[in-house]
Amino acid sequence: MSDPLKVALLGCGTVGSAVLRLLEEQAGDLTARIGRPVEVAGVAVRRPDRHPDVPAHLLTTDAHGLVTRDDVDLVVEVIGGIEPVRSLLLAAFEAGKSVVSANKALLADDGVELHAAAAKAGVDLYYEAAVAGAIPLLRPLRESLAGDQLRRVVGIVNGTTNYILSRMAETGHGFTEALAEATELGYAEADPTADVDGFDAAAKAAILASLAFHTPVSATDVYREGISAVTATDVARAAEIGCTVKLLAICERVLADGGDSVAVRVHPAMIPTTHPLASVGGAFNAVFVEAEAAGQLMFYGQGAGGDATASAVLGDLVAVARNRVAGVAGPGVTTYAGLPARPIAETPTRYHVSLDVADKPGVLATVAQEFARHGVSIATVRQDGHGDAATLVIVTHSAPDAALSATVTALREMPAVRGVTSILRVEGLS
Ligand code: HSE
């Protein structure tokens, strides 16, 4: 049998320990699939005393020394965060090592620089686990769909928020109660900011958009709203129009005469219950892809968890190890399209708006006039109740987001409008 390929593991939390265990349990199969055995050269951690299950001779606090060691072939990074990981990965590339990472924040911020460094060194950079955990998604975008033209990628890429919104729909509870339940059951972190405010989903959206549209997109290009303002009323109103509320990461190519652009946004939205993403419940993830030739594709599965995420890491590890055995680097990513990021204000969206109004002649006309004044076309209007307690439920056609939000601001000022009780964007309606 030929010499083993040596792997440096950076980080040994939930995912790292699952990677270590699976490497050991599946050693025979992995050797057969790769053509050479894989051996762990070292595990870099901050506190070796916290890892009694890892053989002591493998543990080190010197991550830089480990990734640049002559006998290391491949680096697996499951530490997370920007620094020191960014510097470690650049050092690994410079030393000629291929890298597998699960680091969405880093790839969303510095993907272009890291890919350039990997390409210069003639090595691989794979990061399937960075978006939607176990779901094979980045390789399909990078490779399987590389011959097609993608129009849209719409995903539920954050399990915590999907769990919270699912529970709000099931129980009628508000956001605060649903978050408390998610925290108690371990679906939400003690500090849930990254999840509930959409930062996690925005980083993933940036990665998806970059790959889908061959364009550099970073997290700062992504418009972001979280779910903390979603109310029980929003969820109930959604159900009334045959919709459900989801936190969506939406990446789309917007076609325009002046040139195409890429609009990338993360926000809660109503989607029809008949849409494939509507049935994605609990902490699951799913991504819906629309391509010119392939049509509609749906990827579904576990977006988090030690073993599930380790599956994606090991899939990448096998890919880069096979390339190493063959003496080649796999396909990189291309950013040749260089499409500009479209600001949310100019991105076409649709709104659902619920208004409490007095049921008097002329009220609907003045409300409709406000939409018309901003160039927003109304698709449907429904009135519930009458007298002082009437509610107008309006769904618009597509219009620039700035026009829709200006309409809502103007509605709030109208004497006939007692209150705007629910505003959410709507996606997936024909
Ligand atoms: N915190 C993420 C989620 C998983 O709730 O889906 C890791 O990206």
Short mmCIF file of C-alpha atoms and ligand atoms in Angstrom, two decimals:
data_model
loop_
_atom_site.label_atom_id
_atom_site.label_comp_id
_atom_site.label_asym_id
_atom_site.label_seq_id
_atom_site.Cartn_x
_atom_site.Cartn_y
_atom_site.Cartn_z
CA MET A 1 0.00 0.00 0.00
CA SER A 2 1.30 3.47 -0.84
CA ASP A 3 2.18 6.11 1.73
CA PRO A 4 -0.71 7.68 3.56
CA LEU A 5 -1.96 11.16 2.72
CA LYS A 6 -1.52 13.25 5.85
CA VAL A 7 -4.33 15.52 7.03
CA ALA A 8 -4.02 18.47 9.40
CA LEU A 9 -7.26 19.12 11.25
CA LEU A 10 -7.79 22.69 12.46
CA GLY A 11 -10.43 22.74 15.21
CA CYS A 12 -12.03 19.89 17.06
CA GLY A 13 -15.51 20.95 18.10
CA THR A 14 -18.71 19.13 17.17
CA VAL A 15 -17.85 18.88 13.47
CA GLY A 16 -14.12 18.25 13.96
CA SER A 17 -14.68 15.36 16.35
CA ALA A 18 -17.23 13.83 13.99
CA VAL A 19 -14.67 14.14 11.15
CA LEU A 20 -12.04 12.39 13.28
CA ARG A 21 -14.41 9.59 14.25
CA LEU A 22 -15.64 9.01 10.70
CA LEU A 23 -12.08 9.04 9.34
CA GLU A 24 -11.28 6.22 11.73
CA GLU A 25 -14.52 4.25 11.30
CA GLN A 26 -14.42 4.44 7.51
CA ALA A 27 -10.67 4.18 7.03
CA GLY A 28 -10.89 1.06 4.83
CA ASP A 29 -13.56 2.46 2.52
CA LEU A 30 -11.84 5.83 2.27
CA THR A 31 -8.55 4.17 1.33
CA ALA A 32 -10.30 2.19 -1.39
CA ARG A 33 -12.12 5.24 -2.71
CA ILE A 34 -9.07 7.52 -2.71
CA GLY A 35 -6.41 5.01 -3.68
CA ARG A 36 -4.23 5.84 -0.67
CA PRO A 37 -4.84 5.71 3.06
CA VAL A 38 -5.61 8.94 4.89
CA GLU A 39 -3.90 9.56 8.20
CA VAL A 40 -4.39 12.41 10.67
CA ALA A 41 -1.07 14.25 11.08
CA GLY A 42 -2.22 16.54 13.87
CA VAL A 43 -5.17 18.34 15.40
CA ALA A 44 -4.76 22.04 16.22
CA VAL A 45 -6.86 23.24 19.14
CA ARG A 46 -6.71 26.12 21.60
CA ARG A 47 -7.06 24.00 24.76
CA PRO A 48 -5.60 20.47 24.42
CA ASP A 49 -6.87 19.56 27.92
CA ARG A 50 -10.44 19.85 26.60
CA HIS A 51 -9.94 17.00 24.10
CA PRO A 52 -9.31 13.85 26.13
CA ASP A 53 -10.67 11.66 23.30
CA VAL A 54 -8.00 12.76 20.83
CA PRO A 55 -4.65 10.91 21.10
CA ALA A 56 -2.36 13.34 22.96
CA HIS A 57 0.47 13.06 20.43
CA LEU A 58 -1.81 14.51 17.72
CA LEU A 59 -2.86 17.60 19.66
CA THR A 60 -1.05 20.89 19.16
CA THR A 61 -1.70 24.56 19.80
CA ASP A 62 0.62 25.52 16.93
CA ALA A 63 -1.82 25.61 14.01
CA HIS A 64 0.59 27.48 11.75
CA GLY A 65 3.36 24.97 12.40
CA LEU A 66 0.94 22.12 11.65
CA VAL A 67 -0.40 23.45 8.33
CA THR A 68 3.11 24.20 7.02
CA ARG A 69 4.65 20.90 8.08
CA ASP A 70 6.39 19.15 5.18
CA ASP A 71 4.61 15.85 5.73
CA VAL A 72 1.09 17.40 5.68
CA ASP A 73 -0.77 17.05 2.36
CA LEU A 74 -4.25 18.35 3.14
CA VAL A 75 -5.76 20.78 5.63
CA VAL A 76 -9.28 20.49 7.03
CA GLU A 77 -10.48 23.68 8.73
CA VAL A 78 -13.46 23.58 11.09
CA ILE A 79 -12.51 26.42 13.42
CA GLY A 80 -14.73 29.15 11.92
CA GLY A 81 -14.37 32.94 11.98
CA ILE A 82 -12.07 35.18 9.96
CA GLU A 83 -8.72 35.42 11.77
CA PRO A 84 -6.50 33.59 12.47
CA VAL A 85 -8.06 31.16 9.98
CA ARG A 86 -7.60 33.38 6.92
CA SER A 87 -3.85 33.66 7.58
CA LEU A 88 -3.58 29.94 8.32
CA LEU A 89 -5.26 28.98 5.05
CA LEU A 90 -3.09 31.39 3.05
CA ALA A 91 -0.02 29.85 4.71
CA ALA A 92 -1.33 26.38 3.86
CA PHE A 93 -1.78 27.30 0.18
CA GLU A 94 1.67 28.84 0.05
CA ALA A 95 3.05 25.60 1.45
CA GLY A 96 1.24 23.67 -1.32
CA LYS A 97 -1.55 22.08 0.73
CA SER A 98 -5.12 21.67 -0.49
CA VAL A 99 -7.78 22.92 1.90
CA VAL A 100 -11.25 21.75 2.91
CA SER A 101 -13.12 24.33 4.96
CA ALA A 102 -16.55 24.65 6.56
CA ASN A 103 -16.09 28.37 7.13
CA LYS A 104 -18.97 30.34 5.59
CA ALA A 105 -18.01 33.70 7.14
CA LEU A 106 -14.48 33.51 5.76
CA LEU A 107 -15.51 32.29 2.31
CA ALA A 108 -18.20 34.98 2.11
CA ASP A 109 -15.70 37.70 3.05
CA ASP A 110 -12.47 36.56 1.41
CA GLY A 111 -13.46 33.89 -1.10
CA VAL A 112 -11.88 35.69 -4.06
CA GLU A 113 -8.51 36.10 -2.32
CA LEU A 114 -8.50 32.51 -1.05
CA HIS A 115 -9.40 31.06 -4.45
CA ALA A 116 -6.67 33.14 -6.07
CA ALA A 117 -4.14 31.86 -3.54
CA ALA A 118 -5.24 28.24 -4.10
CA ALA A 119 -5.08 28.66 -7.88
CA LYS A 120 -1.62 30.24 -7.69
CA ALA A 121 -0.38 27.31 -5.64
CA GLY A 122 -2.10 24.78 -7.94
CA VAL A 123 -4.09 23.26 -5.05
CA ASP A 124 -7.75 22.84 -4.14
CA LEU A 125 -10.14 24.85 -1.99
CA TYR A 126 -13.45 23.07 -1.29
CA TYR A 127 -16.10 24.12 1.22
CA GLU A 128 -19.29 22.13 0.71
CA ALA A 129 -20.01 22.16 4.47
CA ALA A 130 -20.06 25.97 4.59
CA VAL A 131 -23.56 26.16 3.09
CA ALA A 132 -26.50 23.98 4.12
CA GLY A 133 -24.49 21.37 6.05
CA ALA A 134 -24.86 17.92 4.58
CA ILE A 135 -26.66 18.96 1.41
CA PRO A 136 -24.57 18.51 -1.74
CA LEU A 137 -25.06 21.96 -3.24
CA LEU A 138 -21.82 23.82 -3.92
CA ARG A 139 -20.33 21.02 -6.04
CA PRO A 140 -23.55 20.84 -8.13
CA LEU A 141 -23.35 24.62 -8.64
CA ARG A 142 -19.59 24.56 -9.34
CA GLU A 143 -19.54 21.49 -11.52
CA SER A 144 -22.83 19.79 -12.45
CA LEU A 145 -24.56 23.03 -13.47
CA ALA A 146 -21.46 24.67 -14.97
CA GLY A 147 -22.90 24.22 -18.47
CA ASP A 148 -26.20 25.94 -17.71
CA GLN A 149 -27.34 29.53 -17.07
CA LEU A 150 -28.73 30.03 -13.59
CA ARG A 151 -31.56 32.46 -13.02
CA ARG A 152 -32.33 32.13 -9.34
CA VAL A 153 -31.19 30.29 -6.26
CA VAL A 154 -33.65 30.54 -3.38
CA GLY A 155 -32.88 28.79 -0.14
CA ILE A 156 -33.86 28.10 3.40
CA VAL A 157 -30.27 27.96 4.61
CA ASN A 158 -30.67 28.58 8.33
CA GLY A 159 -32.16 25.81 10.43
CA THR A 160 -32.59 27.84 13.61
CA THR A 161 -34.83 30.44 12.00
CA ASN A 162 -36.71 27.79 10.04
CA TYR A 163 -37.42 25.95 13.28
CA ILE A 164 -38.67 29.17 14.93
CA LEU A 165 -40.91 30.13 11.99
CA SER A 166 -42.24 26.56 11.71
CA ARG A 167 -43.18 26.59 15.41
CA MET A 168 -44.82 30.02 15.07
CA ALA A 169 -46.99 28.59 12.27
CA GLU A 170 -47.81 25.42 14.23
CA THR A 171 -48.58 27.05 17.60
CA GLY A 172 -49.68 30.62 16.80
CA HIS A 173 -46.98 31.82 19.19
CA GLY A 174 -45.01 35.01 18.66
CA PHE A 175 -41.31 35.21 17.86
CA THR A 176 -40.16 35.60 21.48
CA GLU A 177 -41.95 32.46 22.70
CA ALA A 178 -40.81 30.42 19.70
CA LEU A 179 -37.19 31.56 20.19
CA ALA A 180 -37.35 30.62 23.89
CA GLU A 181 -38.56 27.13 22.92
CA ALA A 182 -35.83 26.79 20.26
CA THR A 183 -33.18 27.81 22.82
CA GLU A 184 -34.47 25.33 25.40
CA LEU A 185 -34.45 22.48 22.89
CA GLY A 186 -30.95 23.35 21.62
CA TYR A 187 -32.05 24.54 18.17
CA ALA A 188 -30.88 28.10 18.93
CA GLU A 189 -27.53 29.19 20.35
CA ALA A 190 -27.37 31.02 23.69
CA ASP A 191 -26.58 34.11 21.58
CA PRO A 192 -28.88 33.64 18.57
CA THR A 193 -27.96 36.92 16.83
CA ALA A 194 -26.08 35.40 13.89
CA ASP A 195 -29.04 33.19 13.08
CA VAL A 196 -32.11 35.32 13.89
CA ASP A 197 -30.70 38.53 12.42
CA GLY A 198 -29.82 36.76 9.17
CA PHE A 199 -26.00 37.10 9.26
CA ASP A 200 -25.50 33.33 8.90
CA ALA A 201 -27.91 33.16 5.95
CA ALA A 202 -26.36 36.26 4.34
CA ALA A 203 -22.88 34.70 4.34
CA LYS A 204 -24.31 31.55 2.75
CA ALA A 205 -26.24 33.64 0.19
CA ALA A 206 -23.01 35.41 -0.82
CA ILE A 207 -21.31 32.06 -1.43
CA LEU A 208 -24.27 30.70 -3.40
CA ALA A 209 -24.54 33.84 -5.54
CA SER A 210 -20.81 33.86 -6.32
CA LEU A 211 -20.93 30.28 -7.57
CA ALA A 212 -24.28 30.57 -9.34
CA PHE A 213 -23.45 33.73 -11.27
CA HIS A 214 -19.65 33.46 -11.68
CA THR A 215 -19.36 36.80 -9.96
CA PRO A 216 -17.57 37.89 -6.79
CA VAL A 217 -20.26 38.50 -4.15
CA SER A 218 -19.39 39.17 -0.54
CA ALA A 219 -21.58 39.31 2.56
CA THR A 220 -21.58 43.12 2.39
CA ASP A 221 -23.34 42.91 -1.00
CA VAL A 222 -26.24 41.03 0.58
CA TYR A 223 -29.33 42.91 1.78
CA ARG A 224 -30.27 41.41 5.13
CA GLU A 225 -33.32 41.39 7.40
CA GLY A 226 -33.76 38.82 10.16
CA ILE A 227 -36.92 37.34 11.63
CA SER A 228 -37.20 39.10 15.00
CA ALA A 229 -39.84 41.51 13.63
CA VAL A 230 -42.03 38.68 12.27
CA THR A 231 -45.24 38.61 14.31
CA ALA A 232 -47.94 36.03 14.97
CA THR A 233 -50.19 38.32 12.87
CA ASP A 234 -47.78 38.06 9.89
CA VAL A 235 -47.88 34.28 10.14
CA ALA A 236 -51.70 34.24 10.45
CA ARG A 237 -52.11 36.63 7.50
CA ALA A 238 -49.81 34.41 5.43
CA ALA A 239 -52.02 31.39 6.18
CA GLU A 240 -55.10 33.37 5.12
CA ILE A 241 -53.69 33.91 1.63
CA GLY A 242 -52.45 30.31 1.31
CA CYS A 243 -48.87 31.15 2.24
CA THR A 244 -46.31 30.36 4.90
CA VAL A 245 -43.50 32.58 6.24
CA LYS A 246 -39.87 31.54 5.63
CA LEU A 247 -36.52 33.26 5.98
CA LEU A 248 -35.26 33.11 2.40
CA ALA A 249 -31.82 33.64 0.93
CA ILE A 250 -32.58 34.84 -2.59
CA CYS A 251 -29.89 35.13 -5.25
CA GLU A 252 -31.11 36.24 -8.66
CA ARG A 253 -29.83 37.53 -11.92
CA VAL A 254 -31.84 40.62 -12.79
CA LEU A 255 -32.03 41.18 -16.54
CA ALA A 256 -32.12 44.79 -17.67
CA ASP A 257 -31.45 46.72 -20.89
CA GLY A 258 -28.58 48.59 -19.26
CA GLY A 259 -26.91 45.30 -18.32
CA ASP A 260 -27.58 42.40 -16.01
CA SER A 261 -26.95 42.57 -12.29
CA VAL A 262 -27.08 40.23 -9.32
CA ALA A 263 -29.55 40.86 -6.51
CA VAL A 264 -28.81 38.97 -3.31
CA ARG A 265 -31.03 39.33 -0.27
CA VAL A 266 -32.02 37.61 2.93
CA HIS A 267 -35.37 38.44 4.47
CA PRO A 268 -38.54 36.80 5.73
CA ALA A 269 -41.13 36.33 3.01
CA MET A 270 -44.49 34.74 2.45
CA ILE A 271 -44.39 31.87 -0.03
CA PRO A 272 -47.36 29.84 -1.29
CA THR A 273 -47.89 26.59 0.61
CA THR A 274 -47.72 24.86 -2.78
CA HIS A 275 -44.11 26.01 -3.31
CA PRO A 276 -41.58 23.19 -2.70
CA LEU A 277 -39.79 25.30 -0.07
CA ALA A 278 -43.00 25.71 1.97
CA SER A 279 -42.92 22.08 3.05
CA VAL A 280 -39.43 22.40 4.54
CA GLY A 281 -40.18 22.28 8.25
CA GLY A 282 -38.26 22.29 11.51
CA ALA A 283 -34.51 22.81 11.35
CA PHE A 284 -34.14 21.41 7.82
CA ASN A 285 -32.57 23.34 4.95
CA ALA A 286 -33.47 23.33 1.27
CA VAL A 287 -32.36 25.22 -1.80
CA PHE A 288 -34.45 25.70 -4.92
CA VAL A 289 -32.52 26.39 -8.12
CA GLU A 290 -33.92 27.68 -11.39
CA ALA A 291 -31.73 27.22 -14.46
CA GLU A 292 -32.37 27.94 -18.14
CA ALA A 293 -31.93 24.40 -19.40
CA ALA A 294 -32.26 22.26 -16.27
CA GLY A 295 -35.44 23.99 -15.14
CA GLN A 296 -36.28 23.71 -11.44
CA LEU A 297 -34.15 21.69 -9.01
CA MET A 298 -34.56 21.21 -5.28
CA PHE A 299 -31.85 20.24 -2.78
CA TYR A 300 -33.07 19.23 0.69
CA GLY A 301 -31.55 17.88 3.88
CA GLN A 302 -29.86 18.56 7.19
CA GLY A 303 -28.18 21.95 7.35
CA ALA A 304 -26.35 21.47 10.64
CA GLY A 305 -25.20 18.88 13.15
CA GLY A 306 -21.84 17.20 13.69
CA ASP A 307 -22.23 14.06 11.61
CA ALA A 308 -24.26 15.71 8.84
CA THR A 309 -21.72 18.50 8.41
CA ALA A 310 -18.83 16.03 8.70
CA SER A 311 -20.34 14.10 5.78
CA ALA A 312 -19.89 17.18 3.57
CA VAL A 313 -16.35 17.74 4.91
CA LEU A 314 -15.38 14.14 4.20
CA GLY A 315 -16.90 14.29 0.70
CA ASP A 316 -14.62 17.26 0.00
CA LEU A 317 -11.70 15.49 1.64
CA VAL A 318 -12.14 12.51 -0.69
CA ALA A 319 -12.34 14.87 -3.69
CA VAL A 320 -9.17 16.80 -2.86
CA ALA A 321 -7.35 13.61 -1.84
CA ARG A 322 -8.22 11.98 -5.18
CA ASN A 323 -6.89 15.06 -6.96
CA ARG A 324 -3.71 14.86 -4.91
CA VAL A 325 -3.29 11.18 -5.81
CA ALA A 326 -3.82 12.03 -9.48
CA GLY A 327 -1.39 14.94 -9.20
CA VAL A 328 -3.96 17.49 -10.35
CA ALA A 329 -6.05 20.29 -8.89
CA GLY A 330 -9.82 20.16 -9.32
CA PRO A 331 -11.88 22.83 -11.05
CA GLY A 332 -11.59 26.23 -9.38
CA VAL A 333 -14.30 28.85 -9.38
CA THR A 334 -14.73 31.49 -12.05
CA THR A 335 -15.73 35.10 -11.49
CA TYR A 336 -15.46 36.21 -15.12
CA ALA A 337 -19.06 37.55 -15.30
CA GLY A 338 -18.26 40.29 -12.76
CA LEU A 339 -21.90 41.37 -12.56
CA PRO A 340 -22.64 44.40 -10.37
CA ALA A 341 -24.61 43.95 -7.15
CA ARG A 342 -28.09 45.42 -7.45
CA PRO A 343 -29.17 47.47 -4.44
CA ILE A 344 -32.32 46.30 -2.67
CA ALA A 345 -34.03 49.63 -3.51
CA GLU A 346 -33.86 48.74 -7.22
CA THR A 347 -34.61 45.05 -6.81
CA PRO A 348 -38.07 43.98 -7.96
CA THR A 349 -40.10 42.50 -5.10
CA ARG A 350 -43.76 41.99 -4.18
CA TYR A 351 -45.36 43.00 -0.92
CA HIS A 352 -48.23 41.80 1.19
CA VAL A 353 -49.70 44.66 3.26
CA SER A 354 -52.49 44.46 5.86
CA LEU A 355 -54.11 47.73 6.93
CA ASP A 356 -56.65 48.50 9.62
CA VAL A 357 -59.03 51.03 8.15
CA ALA A 358 -62.47 52.49 8.71
CA ASP A 359 -65.00 50.93 6.34
CA LYS A 360 -66.20 54.11 4.67
CA PRO A 361 -66.83 55.06 1.04
CA GLY A 362 -63.65 56.26 -0.62
CA VAL A 363 -61.15 54.64 1.77
CA LEU A 364 -60.20 51.86 -0.63
CA ALA A 365 -59.89 54.41 -3.44
CA THR A 366 -57.48 56.62 -1.45
CA VAL A 367 -55.42 53.59 -0.40
CA ALA A 368 -55.28 52.34 -4.01
CA GLN A 369 -54.30 55.84 -5.14
CA GLU A 370 -51.26 55.79 -2.82
CA PHE A 371 -50.04 52.59 -4.46
CA ALA A 372 -50.64 54.11 -7.92
CA ARG A 373 -48.81 57.33 -6.96
CA HIS A 374 -45.69 55.23 -6.28
CA GLY A 375 -46.06 53.22 -9.47
CA VAL A 376 -47.03 50.05 -7.60
CA SER A 377 -49.66 47.84 -9.20
CA ILE A 378 -52.05 45.96 -6.92
CA ALA A 379 -52.60 42.26 -7.68
CA THR A 380 -55.33 41.43 -5.13
CA VAL A 381 -57.33 43.21 -2.44
CA ARG A 382 -59.46 41.57 0.23
CA GLN A 383 -61.51 43.26 2.91
CA ASP A 384 -62.29 41.56 6.22
CA GLY A 385 -64.77 42.96 8.73
CA HIS A 386 -66.68 46.19 8.44
CA GLY A 387 -67.47 49.37 10.35
CA ASP A 388 -64.55 50.55 12.48
CA ALA A 389 -62.74 47.23 12.43
CA ALA A 390 -62.19 46.65 8.73
CA THR A 391 -58.93 45.20 7.45
CA LEU A 392 -57.63 45.54 3.92
CA VAL A 393 -55.24 42.82 2.78
CA ILE A 394 -53.35 43.84 -0.34
CA VAL A 395 -50.86 41.88 -2.41
CA THR A 396 -48.94 43.88 -5.00
CA HIS A 397 -47.41 43.01 -8.29
CA SER A 398 -43.66 43.26 -8.62
CA ALA A 399 -42.14 46.75 -8.24
CA PRO A 400 -38.80 48.19 -7.15
CA ASP A 401 -38.46 47.61 -3.42
CA ALA A 402 -37.97 51.35 -2.79
CA ALA A 403 -41.37 52.10 -4.37
CA LEU A 404 -43.03 49.50 -2.17
CA SER A 405 -41.45 50.73 1.03
CA ALA A 406 -42.26 54.36 0.14
CA THR A 407 -45.88 53.29 -0.40
CA VAL A 408 -46.00 51.72 3.06
CA THR A 409 -44.49 54.86 4.63
CA ALA A 410 -47.16 56.97 2.93
CA LEU A 411 -49.95 54.60 4.00
CA ARG A 412 -48.88 54.95 7.64
CA GLU A 413 -49.46 58.72 7.34
CA MET A 414 -52.97 58.46 5.89
CA PRO A 415 -55.77 59.55 8.23
CA ALA A 416 -57.99 56.72 6.91
CA VAL A 417 -55.38 54.09 7.89
CA ARG A 418 -55.54 53.22 11.58
CA GLY A 419 -52.52 51.00 11.41
CA VAL A 420 -50.34 48.91 9.12
CA THR A 421 -50.60 45.55 10.89
CA SER A 422 -48.48 43.34 8.64
CA ILE A 423 -45.95 43.94 5.89
CA LEU A 424 -43.96 41.12 4.37
CA ARG A 425 -42.49 40.52 0.97
CA VAL A 426 -44.09 37.74 -1.07
CA GLU A 427 -42.10 35.30 -3.21
CA GLY A 428 -43.04 32.49 -5.53
CA LEU A 429 -46.49 33.72 -6.60
CA SER A 430 -47.13 33.43 -10.31
N1 HSE B 1 -26.56 28.01 12.75
C1 HSE B 1 -26.86 27.44 11.47
C2 HSE B 1 -28.33 27.11 11.39
C3 HSE B 1 -26.08 26.21 11.15
O1 HSE B 1 -29.10 27.38 12.31
O2 HSE B 1 -28.72 26.58 10.36
C4 HSE B 1 -24.67 26.49 10.79
O3 HSE B 1 -24.56 27.29 9.68
#
